[in-house]
CSV table of C-alpha atoms and ligand atoms in Angstrom, one decimal:
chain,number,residue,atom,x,y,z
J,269,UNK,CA,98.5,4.9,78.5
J,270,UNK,CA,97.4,5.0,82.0
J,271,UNK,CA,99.4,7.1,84.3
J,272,UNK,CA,98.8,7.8,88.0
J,273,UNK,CA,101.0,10.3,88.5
J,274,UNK,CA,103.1,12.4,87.2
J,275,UNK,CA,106.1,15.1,88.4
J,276,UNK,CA,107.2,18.2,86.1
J,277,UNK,CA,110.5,19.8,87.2
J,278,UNK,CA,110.1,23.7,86.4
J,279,UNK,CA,107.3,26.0,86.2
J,280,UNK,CA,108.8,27.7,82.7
J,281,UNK,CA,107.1,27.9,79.5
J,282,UNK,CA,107.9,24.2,78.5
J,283,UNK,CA,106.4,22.4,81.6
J,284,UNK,CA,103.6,24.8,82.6
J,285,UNK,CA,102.1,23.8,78.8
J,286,UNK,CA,103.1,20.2,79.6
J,287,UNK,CA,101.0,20.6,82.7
J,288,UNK,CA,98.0,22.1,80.6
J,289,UNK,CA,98.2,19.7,77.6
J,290,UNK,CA,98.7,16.9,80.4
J,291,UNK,CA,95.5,18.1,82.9
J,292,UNK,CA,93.3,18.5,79.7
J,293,UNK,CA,93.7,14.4,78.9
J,294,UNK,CA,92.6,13.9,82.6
J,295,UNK,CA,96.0,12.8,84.0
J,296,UNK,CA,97.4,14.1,87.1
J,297,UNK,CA,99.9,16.4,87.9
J,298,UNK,CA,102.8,18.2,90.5
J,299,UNK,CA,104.9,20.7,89.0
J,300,UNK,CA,107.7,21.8,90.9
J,301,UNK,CA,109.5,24.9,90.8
J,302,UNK,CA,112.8,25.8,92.6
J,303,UNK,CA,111.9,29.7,92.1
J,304,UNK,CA,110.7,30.7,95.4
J,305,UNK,CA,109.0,33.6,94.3
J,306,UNK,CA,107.8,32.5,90.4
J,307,UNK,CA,109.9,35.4,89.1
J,308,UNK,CA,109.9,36.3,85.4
J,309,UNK,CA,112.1,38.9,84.3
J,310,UNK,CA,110.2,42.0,82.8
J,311,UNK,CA,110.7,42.1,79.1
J,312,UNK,CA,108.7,40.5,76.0
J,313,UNK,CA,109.3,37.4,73.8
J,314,UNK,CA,107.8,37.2,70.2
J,315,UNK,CA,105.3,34.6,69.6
J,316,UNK,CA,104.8,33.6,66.3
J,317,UNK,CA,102.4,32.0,64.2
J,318,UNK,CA,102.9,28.5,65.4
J,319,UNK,CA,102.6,29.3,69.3
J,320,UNK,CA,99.5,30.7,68.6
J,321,UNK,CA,97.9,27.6,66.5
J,322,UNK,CA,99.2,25.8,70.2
J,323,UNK,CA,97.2,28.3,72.4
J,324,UNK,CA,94.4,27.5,70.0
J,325,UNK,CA,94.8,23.7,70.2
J,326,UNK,CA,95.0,24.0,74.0
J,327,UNK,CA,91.7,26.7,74.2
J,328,UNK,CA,94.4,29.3,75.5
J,329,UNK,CA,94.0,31.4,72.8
J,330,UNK,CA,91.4,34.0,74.1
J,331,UNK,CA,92.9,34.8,77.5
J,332,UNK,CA,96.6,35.0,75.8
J,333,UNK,CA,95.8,37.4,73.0
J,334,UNK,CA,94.2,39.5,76.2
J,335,UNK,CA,97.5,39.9,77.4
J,336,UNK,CA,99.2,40.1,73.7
J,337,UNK,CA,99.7,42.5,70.7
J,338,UNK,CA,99.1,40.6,67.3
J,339,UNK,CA,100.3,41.1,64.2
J,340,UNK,CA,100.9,39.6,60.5
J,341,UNK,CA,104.2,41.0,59.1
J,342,UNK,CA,107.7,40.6,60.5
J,343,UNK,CA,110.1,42.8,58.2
J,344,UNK,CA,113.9,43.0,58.0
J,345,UNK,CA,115.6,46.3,56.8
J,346,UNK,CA,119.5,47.0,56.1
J,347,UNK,CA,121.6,48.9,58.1
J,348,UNK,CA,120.7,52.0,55.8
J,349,UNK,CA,117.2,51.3,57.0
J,350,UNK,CA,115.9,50.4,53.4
J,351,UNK,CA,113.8,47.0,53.5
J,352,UNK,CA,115.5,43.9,52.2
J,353,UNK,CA,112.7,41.7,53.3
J,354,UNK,CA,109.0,41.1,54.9
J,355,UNK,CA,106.8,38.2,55.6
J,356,UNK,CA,103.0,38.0,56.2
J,357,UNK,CA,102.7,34.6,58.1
J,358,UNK,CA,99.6,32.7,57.7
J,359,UNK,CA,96.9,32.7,60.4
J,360,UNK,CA,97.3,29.3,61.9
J,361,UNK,CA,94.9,29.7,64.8
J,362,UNK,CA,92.4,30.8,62.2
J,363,UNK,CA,91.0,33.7,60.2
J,364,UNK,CA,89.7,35.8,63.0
J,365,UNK,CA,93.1,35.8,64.9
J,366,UNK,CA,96.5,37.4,64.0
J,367,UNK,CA,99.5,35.4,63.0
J,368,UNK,CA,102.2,36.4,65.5
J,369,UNK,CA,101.9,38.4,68.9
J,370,UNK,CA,104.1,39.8,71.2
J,371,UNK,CA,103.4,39.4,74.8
J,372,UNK,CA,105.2,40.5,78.3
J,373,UNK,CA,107.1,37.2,79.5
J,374,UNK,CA,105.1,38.2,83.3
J,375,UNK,CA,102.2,38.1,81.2
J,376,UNK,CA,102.8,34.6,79.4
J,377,UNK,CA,103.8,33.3,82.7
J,378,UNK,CA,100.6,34.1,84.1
J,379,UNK,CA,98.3,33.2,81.3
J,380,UNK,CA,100.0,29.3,81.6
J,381,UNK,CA,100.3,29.2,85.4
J,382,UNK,CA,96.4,30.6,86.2
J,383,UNK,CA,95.2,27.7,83.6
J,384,UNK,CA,97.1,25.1,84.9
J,385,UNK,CA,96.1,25.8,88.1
J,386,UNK,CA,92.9,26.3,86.8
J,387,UNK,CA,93.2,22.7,85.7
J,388,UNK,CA,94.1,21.3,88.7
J,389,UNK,CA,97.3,21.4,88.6
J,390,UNK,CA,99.4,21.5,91.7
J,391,UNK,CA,102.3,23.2,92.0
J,392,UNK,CA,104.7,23.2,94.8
J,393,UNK,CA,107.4,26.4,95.1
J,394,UNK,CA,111.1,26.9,96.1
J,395,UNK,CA,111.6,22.5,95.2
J,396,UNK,CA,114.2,21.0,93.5
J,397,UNK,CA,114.8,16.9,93.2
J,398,UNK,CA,118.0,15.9,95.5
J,399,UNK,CA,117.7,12.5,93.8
J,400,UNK,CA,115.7,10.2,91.8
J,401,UNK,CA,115.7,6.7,91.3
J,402,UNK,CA,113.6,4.8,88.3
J,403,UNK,CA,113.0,1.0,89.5
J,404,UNK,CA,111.7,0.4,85.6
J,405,UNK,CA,107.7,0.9,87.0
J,406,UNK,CA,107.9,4.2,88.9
J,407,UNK,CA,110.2,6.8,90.4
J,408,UNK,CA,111.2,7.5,93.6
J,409,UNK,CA,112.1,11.4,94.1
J,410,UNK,CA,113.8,12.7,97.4
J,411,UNK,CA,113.0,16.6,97.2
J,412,UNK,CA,115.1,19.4,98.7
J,413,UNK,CA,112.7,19.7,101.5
J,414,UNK,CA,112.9,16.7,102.6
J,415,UNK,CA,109.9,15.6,101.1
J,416,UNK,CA,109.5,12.4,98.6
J,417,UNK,CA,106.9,11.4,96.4
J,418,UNK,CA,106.7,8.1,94.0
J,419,UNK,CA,105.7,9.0,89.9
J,420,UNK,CA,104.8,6.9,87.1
J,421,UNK,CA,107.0,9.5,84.9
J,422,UNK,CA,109.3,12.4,85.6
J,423,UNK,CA,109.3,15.3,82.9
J,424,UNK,CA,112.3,17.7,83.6
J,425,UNK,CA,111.4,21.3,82.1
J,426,UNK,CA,113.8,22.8,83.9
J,427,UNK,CA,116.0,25.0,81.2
J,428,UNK,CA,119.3,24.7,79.3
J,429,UNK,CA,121.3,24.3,83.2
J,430,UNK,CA,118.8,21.2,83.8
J,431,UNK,CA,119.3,19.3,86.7
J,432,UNK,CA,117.1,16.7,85.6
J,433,UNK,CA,119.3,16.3,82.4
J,434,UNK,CA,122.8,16.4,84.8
J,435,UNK,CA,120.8,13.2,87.0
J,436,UNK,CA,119.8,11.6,84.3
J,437,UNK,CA,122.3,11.9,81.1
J,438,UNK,CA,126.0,12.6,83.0
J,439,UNK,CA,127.4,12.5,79.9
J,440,UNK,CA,125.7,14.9,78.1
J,441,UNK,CA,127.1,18.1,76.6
J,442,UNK,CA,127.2,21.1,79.0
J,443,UNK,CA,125.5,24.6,77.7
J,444,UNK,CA,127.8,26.4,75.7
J,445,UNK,CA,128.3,30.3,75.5
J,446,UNK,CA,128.4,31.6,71.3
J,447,UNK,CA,129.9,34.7,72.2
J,448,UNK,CA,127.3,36.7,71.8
J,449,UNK,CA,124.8,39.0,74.4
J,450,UNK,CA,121.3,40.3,73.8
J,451,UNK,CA,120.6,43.1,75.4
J,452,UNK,CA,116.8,44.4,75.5
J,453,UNK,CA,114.5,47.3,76.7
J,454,UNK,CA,110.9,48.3,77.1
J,455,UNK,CA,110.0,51.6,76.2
J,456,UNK,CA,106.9,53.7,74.1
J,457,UNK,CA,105.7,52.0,70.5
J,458,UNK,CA,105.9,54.6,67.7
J,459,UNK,CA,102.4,54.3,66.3
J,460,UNK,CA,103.6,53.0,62.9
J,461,UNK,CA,105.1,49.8,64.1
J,462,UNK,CA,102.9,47.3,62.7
J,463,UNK,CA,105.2,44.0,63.4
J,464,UNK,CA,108.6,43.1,64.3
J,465,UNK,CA,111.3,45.2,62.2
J,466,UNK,CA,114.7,43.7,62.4
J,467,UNK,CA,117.7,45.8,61.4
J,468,UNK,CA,120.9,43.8,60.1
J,469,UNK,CA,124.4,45.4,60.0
J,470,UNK,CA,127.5,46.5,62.5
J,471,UNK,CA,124.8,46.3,65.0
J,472,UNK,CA,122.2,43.8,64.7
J,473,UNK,CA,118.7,45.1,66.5
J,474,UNK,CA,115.0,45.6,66.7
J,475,UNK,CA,111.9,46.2,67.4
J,476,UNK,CA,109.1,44.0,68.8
J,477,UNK,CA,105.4,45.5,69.7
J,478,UNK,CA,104.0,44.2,73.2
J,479,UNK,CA,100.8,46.4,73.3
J,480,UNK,CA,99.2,49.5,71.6
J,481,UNK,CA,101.6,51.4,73.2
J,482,UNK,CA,104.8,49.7,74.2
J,483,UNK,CA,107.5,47.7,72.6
J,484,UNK,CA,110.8,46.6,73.3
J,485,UNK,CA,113.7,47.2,71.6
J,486,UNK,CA,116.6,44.4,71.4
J,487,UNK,CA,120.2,44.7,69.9
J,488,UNK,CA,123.0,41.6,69.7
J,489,UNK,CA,126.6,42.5,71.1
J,490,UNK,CA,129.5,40.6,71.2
J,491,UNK,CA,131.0,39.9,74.6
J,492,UNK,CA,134.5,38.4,76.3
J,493,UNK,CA,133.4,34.9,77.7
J,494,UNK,CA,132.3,35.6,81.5
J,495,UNK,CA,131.6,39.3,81.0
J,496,UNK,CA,129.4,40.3,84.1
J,497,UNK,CA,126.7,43.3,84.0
J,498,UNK,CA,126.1,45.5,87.3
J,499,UNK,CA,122.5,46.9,87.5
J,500,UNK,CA,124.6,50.4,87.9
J,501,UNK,CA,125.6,51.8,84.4
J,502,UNK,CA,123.6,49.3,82.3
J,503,UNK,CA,121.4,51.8,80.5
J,504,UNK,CA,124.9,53.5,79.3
J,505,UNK,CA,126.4,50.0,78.3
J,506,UNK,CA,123.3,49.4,76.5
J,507,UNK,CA,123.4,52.7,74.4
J,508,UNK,CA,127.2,51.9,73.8
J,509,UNK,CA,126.2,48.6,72.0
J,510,UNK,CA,124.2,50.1,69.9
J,511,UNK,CA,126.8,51.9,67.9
J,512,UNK,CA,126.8,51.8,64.4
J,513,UNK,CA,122.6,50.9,64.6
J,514,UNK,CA,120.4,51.5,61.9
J,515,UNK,CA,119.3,55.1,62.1
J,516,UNK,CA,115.7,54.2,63.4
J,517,UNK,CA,117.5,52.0,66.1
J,518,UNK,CA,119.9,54.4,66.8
J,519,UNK,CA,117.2,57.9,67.3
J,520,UNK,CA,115.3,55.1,69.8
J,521,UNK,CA,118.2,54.2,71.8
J,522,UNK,CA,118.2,57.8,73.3
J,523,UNK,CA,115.3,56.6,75.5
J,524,UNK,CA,117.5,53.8,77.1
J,525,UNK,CA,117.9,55.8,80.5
J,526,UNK,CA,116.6,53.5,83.3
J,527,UNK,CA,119.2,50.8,85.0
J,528,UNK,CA,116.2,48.7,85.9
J,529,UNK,CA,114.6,48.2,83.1
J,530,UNK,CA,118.1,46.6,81.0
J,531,UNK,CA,117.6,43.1,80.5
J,532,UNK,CA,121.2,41.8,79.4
J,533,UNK,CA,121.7,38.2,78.7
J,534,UNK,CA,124.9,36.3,77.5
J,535,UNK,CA,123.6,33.7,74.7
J,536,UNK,CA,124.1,29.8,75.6
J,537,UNK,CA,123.1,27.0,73.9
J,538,UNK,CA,122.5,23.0,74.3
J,539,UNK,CA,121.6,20.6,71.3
J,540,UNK,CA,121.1,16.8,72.5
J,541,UNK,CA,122.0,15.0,69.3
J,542,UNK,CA,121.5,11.4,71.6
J,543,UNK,CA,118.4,10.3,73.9
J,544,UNK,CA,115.5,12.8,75.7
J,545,UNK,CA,115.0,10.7,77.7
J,546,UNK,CA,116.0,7.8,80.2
J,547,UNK,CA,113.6,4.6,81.8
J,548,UNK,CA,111.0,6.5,83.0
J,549,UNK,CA,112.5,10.1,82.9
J,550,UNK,CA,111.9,12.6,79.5
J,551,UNK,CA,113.5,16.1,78.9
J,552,UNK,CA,111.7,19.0,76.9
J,553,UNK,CA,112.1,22.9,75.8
J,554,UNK,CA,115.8,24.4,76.8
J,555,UNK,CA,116.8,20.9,78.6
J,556,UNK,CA,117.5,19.4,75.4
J,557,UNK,CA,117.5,22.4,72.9
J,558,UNK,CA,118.2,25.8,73.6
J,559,UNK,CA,118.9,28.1,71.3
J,560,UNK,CA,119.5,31.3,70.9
J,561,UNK,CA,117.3,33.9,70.1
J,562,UNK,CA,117.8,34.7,66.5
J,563,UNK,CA,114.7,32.7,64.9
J,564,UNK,CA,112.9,33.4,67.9
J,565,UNK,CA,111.5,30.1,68.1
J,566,UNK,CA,113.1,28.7,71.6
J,567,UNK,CA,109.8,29.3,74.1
J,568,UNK,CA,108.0,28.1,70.7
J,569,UNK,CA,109.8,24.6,70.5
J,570,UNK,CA,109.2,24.2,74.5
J,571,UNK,CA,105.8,24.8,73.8
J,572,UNK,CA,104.8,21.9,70.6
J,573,UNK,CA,107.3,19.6,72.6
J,574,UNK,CA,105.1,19.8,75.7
J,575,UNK,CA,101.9,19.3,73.3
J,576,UNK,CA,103.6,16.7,71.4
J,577,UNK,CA,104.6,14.6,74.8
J,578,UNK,CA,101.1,14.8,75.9
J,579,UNK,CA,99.4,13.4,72.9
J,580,UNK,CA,102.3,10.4,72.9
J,581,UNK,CA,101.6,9.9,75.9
J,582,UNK,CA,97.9,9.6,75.3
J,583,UNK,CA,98.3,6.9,72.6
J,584,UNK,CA,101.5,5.0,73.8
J,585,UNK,CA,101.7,1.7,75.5
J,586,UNK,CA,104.5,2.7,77.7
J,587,UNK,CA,106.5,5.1,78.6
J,588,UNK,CA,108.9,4.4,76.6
J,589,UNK,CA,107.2,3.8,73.4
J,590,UNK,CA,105.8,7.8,74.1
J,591,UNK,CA,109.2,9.5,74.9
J,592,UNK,CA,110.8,7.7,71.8
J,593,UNK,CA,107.8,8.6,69.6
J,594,UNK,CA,108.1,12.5,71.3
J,595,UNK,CA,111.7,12.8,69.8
J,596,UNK,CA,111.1,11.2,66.6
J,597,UNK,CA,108.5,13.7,65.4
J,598,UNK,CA,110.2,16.9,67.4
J,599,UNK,CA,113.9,15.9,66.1
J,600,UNK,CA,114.2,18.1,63.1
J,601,UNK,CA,112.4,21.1,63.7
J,602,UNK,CA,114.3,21.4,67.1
J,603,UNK,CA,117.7,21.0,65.5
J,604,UNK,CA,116.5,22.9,62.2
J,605,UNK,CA,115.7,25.7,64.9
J,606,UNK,CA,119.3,25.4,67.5
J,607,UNK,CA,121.7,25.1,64.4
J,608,UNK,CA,120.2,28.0,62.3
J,609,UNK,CA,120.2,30.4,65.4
J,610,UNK,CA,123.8,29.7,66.1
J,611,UNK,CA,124.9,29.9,62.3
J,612,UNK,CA,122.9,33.6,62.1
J,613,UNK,CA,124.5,34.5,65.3
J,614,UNK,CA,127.8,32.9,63.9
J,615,UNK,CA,127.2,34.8,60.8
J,616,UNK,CA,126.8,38.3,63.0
J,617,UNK,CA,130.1,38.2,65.0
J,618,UNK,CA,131.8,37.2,61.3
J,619,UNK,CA,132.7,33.3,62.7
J,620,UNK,CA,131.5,32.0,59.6
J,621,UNK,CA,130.7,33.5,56.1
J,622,UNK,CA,127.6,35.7,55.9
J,623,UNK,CA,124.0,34.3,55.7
J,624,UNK,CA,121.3,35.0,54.2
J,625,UNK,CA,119.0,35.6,56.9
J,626,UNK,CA,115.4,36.5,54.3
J,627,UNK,CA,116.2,32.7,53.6
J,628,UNK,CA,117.0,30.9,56.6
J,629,UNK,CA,113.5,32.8,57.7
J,630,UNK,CA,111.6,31.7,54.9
J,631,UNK,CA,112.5,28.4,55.4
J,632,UNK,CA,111.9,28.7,59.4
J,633,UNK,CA,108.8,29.9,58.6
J,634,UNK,CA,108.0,27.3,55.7
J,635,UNK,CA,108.7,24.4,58.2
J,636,UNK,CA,107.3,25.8,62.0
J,637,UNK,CA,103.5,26.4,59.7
J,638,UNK,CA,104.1,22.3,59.0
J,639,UNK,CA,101.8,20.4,61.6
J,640,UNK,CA,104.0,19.2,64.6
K,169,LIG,C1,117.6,36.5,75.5
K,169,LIG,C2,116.6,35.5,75.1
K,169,LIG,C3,115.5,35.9,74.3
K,169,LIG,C4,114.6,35.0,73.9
K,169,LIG,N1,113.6,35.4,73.1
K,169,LIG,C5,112.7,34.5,72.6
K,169,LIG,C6,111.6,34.9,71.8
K,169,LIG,O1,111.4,36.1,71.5
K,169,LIG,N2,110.8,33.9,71.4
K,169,LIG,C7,110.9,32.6,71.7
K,169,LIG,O2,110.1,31.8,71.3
K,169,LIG,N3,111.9,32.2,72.6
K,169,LIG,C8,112.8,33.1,73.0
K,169,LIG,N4,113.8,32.8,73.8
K,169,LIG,C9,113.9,31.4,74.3
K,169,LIG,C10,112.9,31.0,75.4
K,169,LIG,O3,113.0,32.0,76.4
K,169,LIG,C11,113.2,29.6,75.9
K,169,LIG,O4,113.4,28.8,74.8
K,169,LIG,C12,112.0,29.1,76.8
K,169,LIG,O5,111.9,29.9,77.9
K,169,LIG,C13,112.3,27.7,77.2
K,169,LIG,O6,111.3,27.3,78.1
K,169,LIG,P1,111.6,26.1,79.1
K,169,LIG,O7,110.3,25.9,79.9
K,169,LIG,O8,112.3,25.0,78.4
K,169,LIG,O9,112.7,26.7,80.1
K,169,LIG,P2,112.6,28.0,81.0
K,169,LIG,O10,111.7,29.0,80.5
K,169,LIG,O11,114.1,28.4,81.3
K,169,LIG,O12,112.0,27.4,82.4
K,169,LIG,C14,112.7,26.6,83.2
K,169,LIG,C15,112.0,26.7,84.6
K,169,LIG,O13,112.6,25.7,85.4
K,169,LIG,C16,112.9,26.2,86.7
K,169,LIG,N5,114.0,25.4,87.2
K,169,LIG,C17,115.3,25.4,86.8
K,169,LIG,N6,116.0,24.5,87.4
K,169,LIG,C18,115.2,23.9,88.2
K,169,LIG,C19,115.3,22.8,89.2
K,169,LIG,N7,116.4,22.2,89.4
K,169,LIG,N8,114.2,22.4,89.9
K,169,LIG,C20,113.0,23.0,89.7
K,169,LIG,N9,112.8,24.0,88.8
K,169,LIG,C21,113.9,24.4,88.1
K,169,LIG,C22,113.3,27.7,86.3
K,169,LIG,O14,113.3,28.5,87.4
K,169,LIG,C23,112.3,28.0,85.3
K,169,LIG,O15,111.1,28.5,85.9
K,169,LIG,C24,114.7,33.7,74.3
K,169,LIG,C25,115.8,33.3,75.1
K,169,LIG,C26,116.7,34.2,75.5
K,169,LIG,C27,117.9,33.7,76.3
């Protein structure tokens, strides 16, 4: 379909690859961010093997794997360290590149943001939508500058707090906290990690590889409800969760001596079971499914939707036909992805009966290497 104009509403993951996917088919383009500044927080994210067949698909691949460490085997190891399972994931962006990488979120941001500026994107800083109003052809934003603008569609990328979901879907369920923290740290890669290694047990952790020579290490805590971290002391709170770690975890976590560097996170999730969208107005990534990180698949999911959107929107007769078609073929690999994370996270803090987590990853893996 024809669009004159269109307004994304957040500069994450999800909308800066709606931008891309959306610049390459010619149409045009505002993102708007309410970040001032464009900050990312400093740790990694694992990409796996389907994020990589979308940076192909969007010729991104090259200048992300500059930034990224690849790799073929993810491999999950009991508490006593002995290896209860491994997976070498097919090569989906092709022979010559690696399955799965690992990449400095800073990094990812700026790989996304320089090509969709790159593009011709434009993006406007420190912006948020006071109010919109759809009149069934367009729709009317009022910005928090003072500003307003008039778009043929309105995508809200903007997270699992969305504003754009609040204005447009009142009644839809608010983010909910599992219970559960993550807690992660750069520090120096041991030379023999080849992959992810996750360790299951009393402490649930591991290792991700973000270059030749770093990694970061993660570990899963359970927390009170509204449990707050000062900067001051983190590094200690961090060795304290690790307690009861696998050996390999537990020698590593000696190195976790820097405040700064703790990254501390409470985990909360949203699943939209109902619409994505409203009139002229569509929600994608954390807006409609965040999850947590246990299949680490959430920046993954932001990523096909945007793709998906585009090419809907490419082939649609109306908005409406395009959003509808967007959730149809994104529906169960979203919820597959929100409702296994909680249950392993459920599992972990002993809510619900154990799991086992070699199969709810081989079945992840068997249904993210599907086409989208
Ligand atoms: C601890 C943790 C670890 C994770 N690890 C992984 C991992 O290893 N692999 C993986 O695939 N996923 C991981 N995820 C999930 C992943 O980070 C998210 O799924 C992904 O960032 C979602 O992208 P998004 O664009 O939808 O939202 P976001 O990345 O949250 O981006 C939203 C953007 O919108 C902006 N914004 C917010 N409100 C407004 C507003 N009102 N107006 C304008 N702009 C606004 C924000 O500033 C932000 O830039 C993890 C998540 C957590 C919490």
């Amino acid at each position: 379909m024809k669009l004159g104009s269109i307004l994304i509403v957040g500069g994450g993951i999800g909308g800066l690859t709606a931008a891309i996917a959306l610049r390459r088919k010619g149409y045009p383009v505002e993102i708007i961010e309410k970040d001032a500044d464009w900050t990312v927080y400093g740790v990694g994210i694992i990409q796996q093997f389907n994020v990589l067949r979308a940076m192909a698909s969007l010729d991104l691949i090259d200048a992300y794997l500059d930034k990224a460490f690849g790799f073929d085997r993810t491999a999950l190891f009991a508490p006593d360290g002995s290896q209860i399972a491994a997976f070498d994931t097919p090569r989906l962006a092709g022979p010559d590149y690696p399955s799965n990488a690992g990449i400095k979120r800073t990094d990812l941001q700026r790989v996304l943001a320089d090509r969709a500026q790159e593009l011709g994107a434009m993006v406007r800083l420190g912006l948020t939508v006071d109010q919109m109003a759809d009149d069934g052809t367009c729709v009317d934003v009022a910005f928090s500058d003072g500003s307003t603008g008039r778009y043929d569609i309105v995508i809200g990328a903007d997270g699992v707090y969305s504003q754009t979901r609040a204005q447009i879907l009142p009644d839809a369920p608010a983010p909910r906290y599992t219970g559960q923290w993550v807690w992660r740290y750069n520090m120096t890669k041991p030379s023999d990690l080849d992959g992810i290694h996750v360790y299951y047990g009393r402490c649930n952790a591991g290792l991700v590889p973000l270059s030749e020579d770093l990694m970061y290490i993660f570990l899963l805590s359970q927390e009170e409800p509204g449990m707050k971290l000062a900067v001051e002391g983190s590094a200690a709170a961090m060795r304290a969760r690790a307690a009861g770690a696998a050996p390999r975890i537990a020698e590593l976590t000696g190195q976790i001596t820097d405040d700064a560097g703790v990254v501390g996170r409470p985990l909360e999730v949203i699943f939209l079971e109902g619409d994505w969208h409203k009139g002229r107005v569509v929600l994608l990534g954390d807006a409609v499914h965040g999850a947590t990180p246990h299949l680490a698949q959430g920046a993954g999911m932001a990523i096909e939707d945007a793709i998906v959107l585009a090419e809907e929107l490419e082939t649609a007769d109306t908005a409406d036909a395009a959003f509808t078609a967007y959730r149809a073929r994104r529906f169960k690999r979203a919820e597959f992805i929100a409702t296994n994370s909680v249950r392993l996270g459920d599992a972990q803090m002993g809510k619900i009966e154990p799991i086992d987590a070699g199969e709810v990853n081989r079945q992840t893996i068997a249904l993210v290497a599907e086409p989208i």
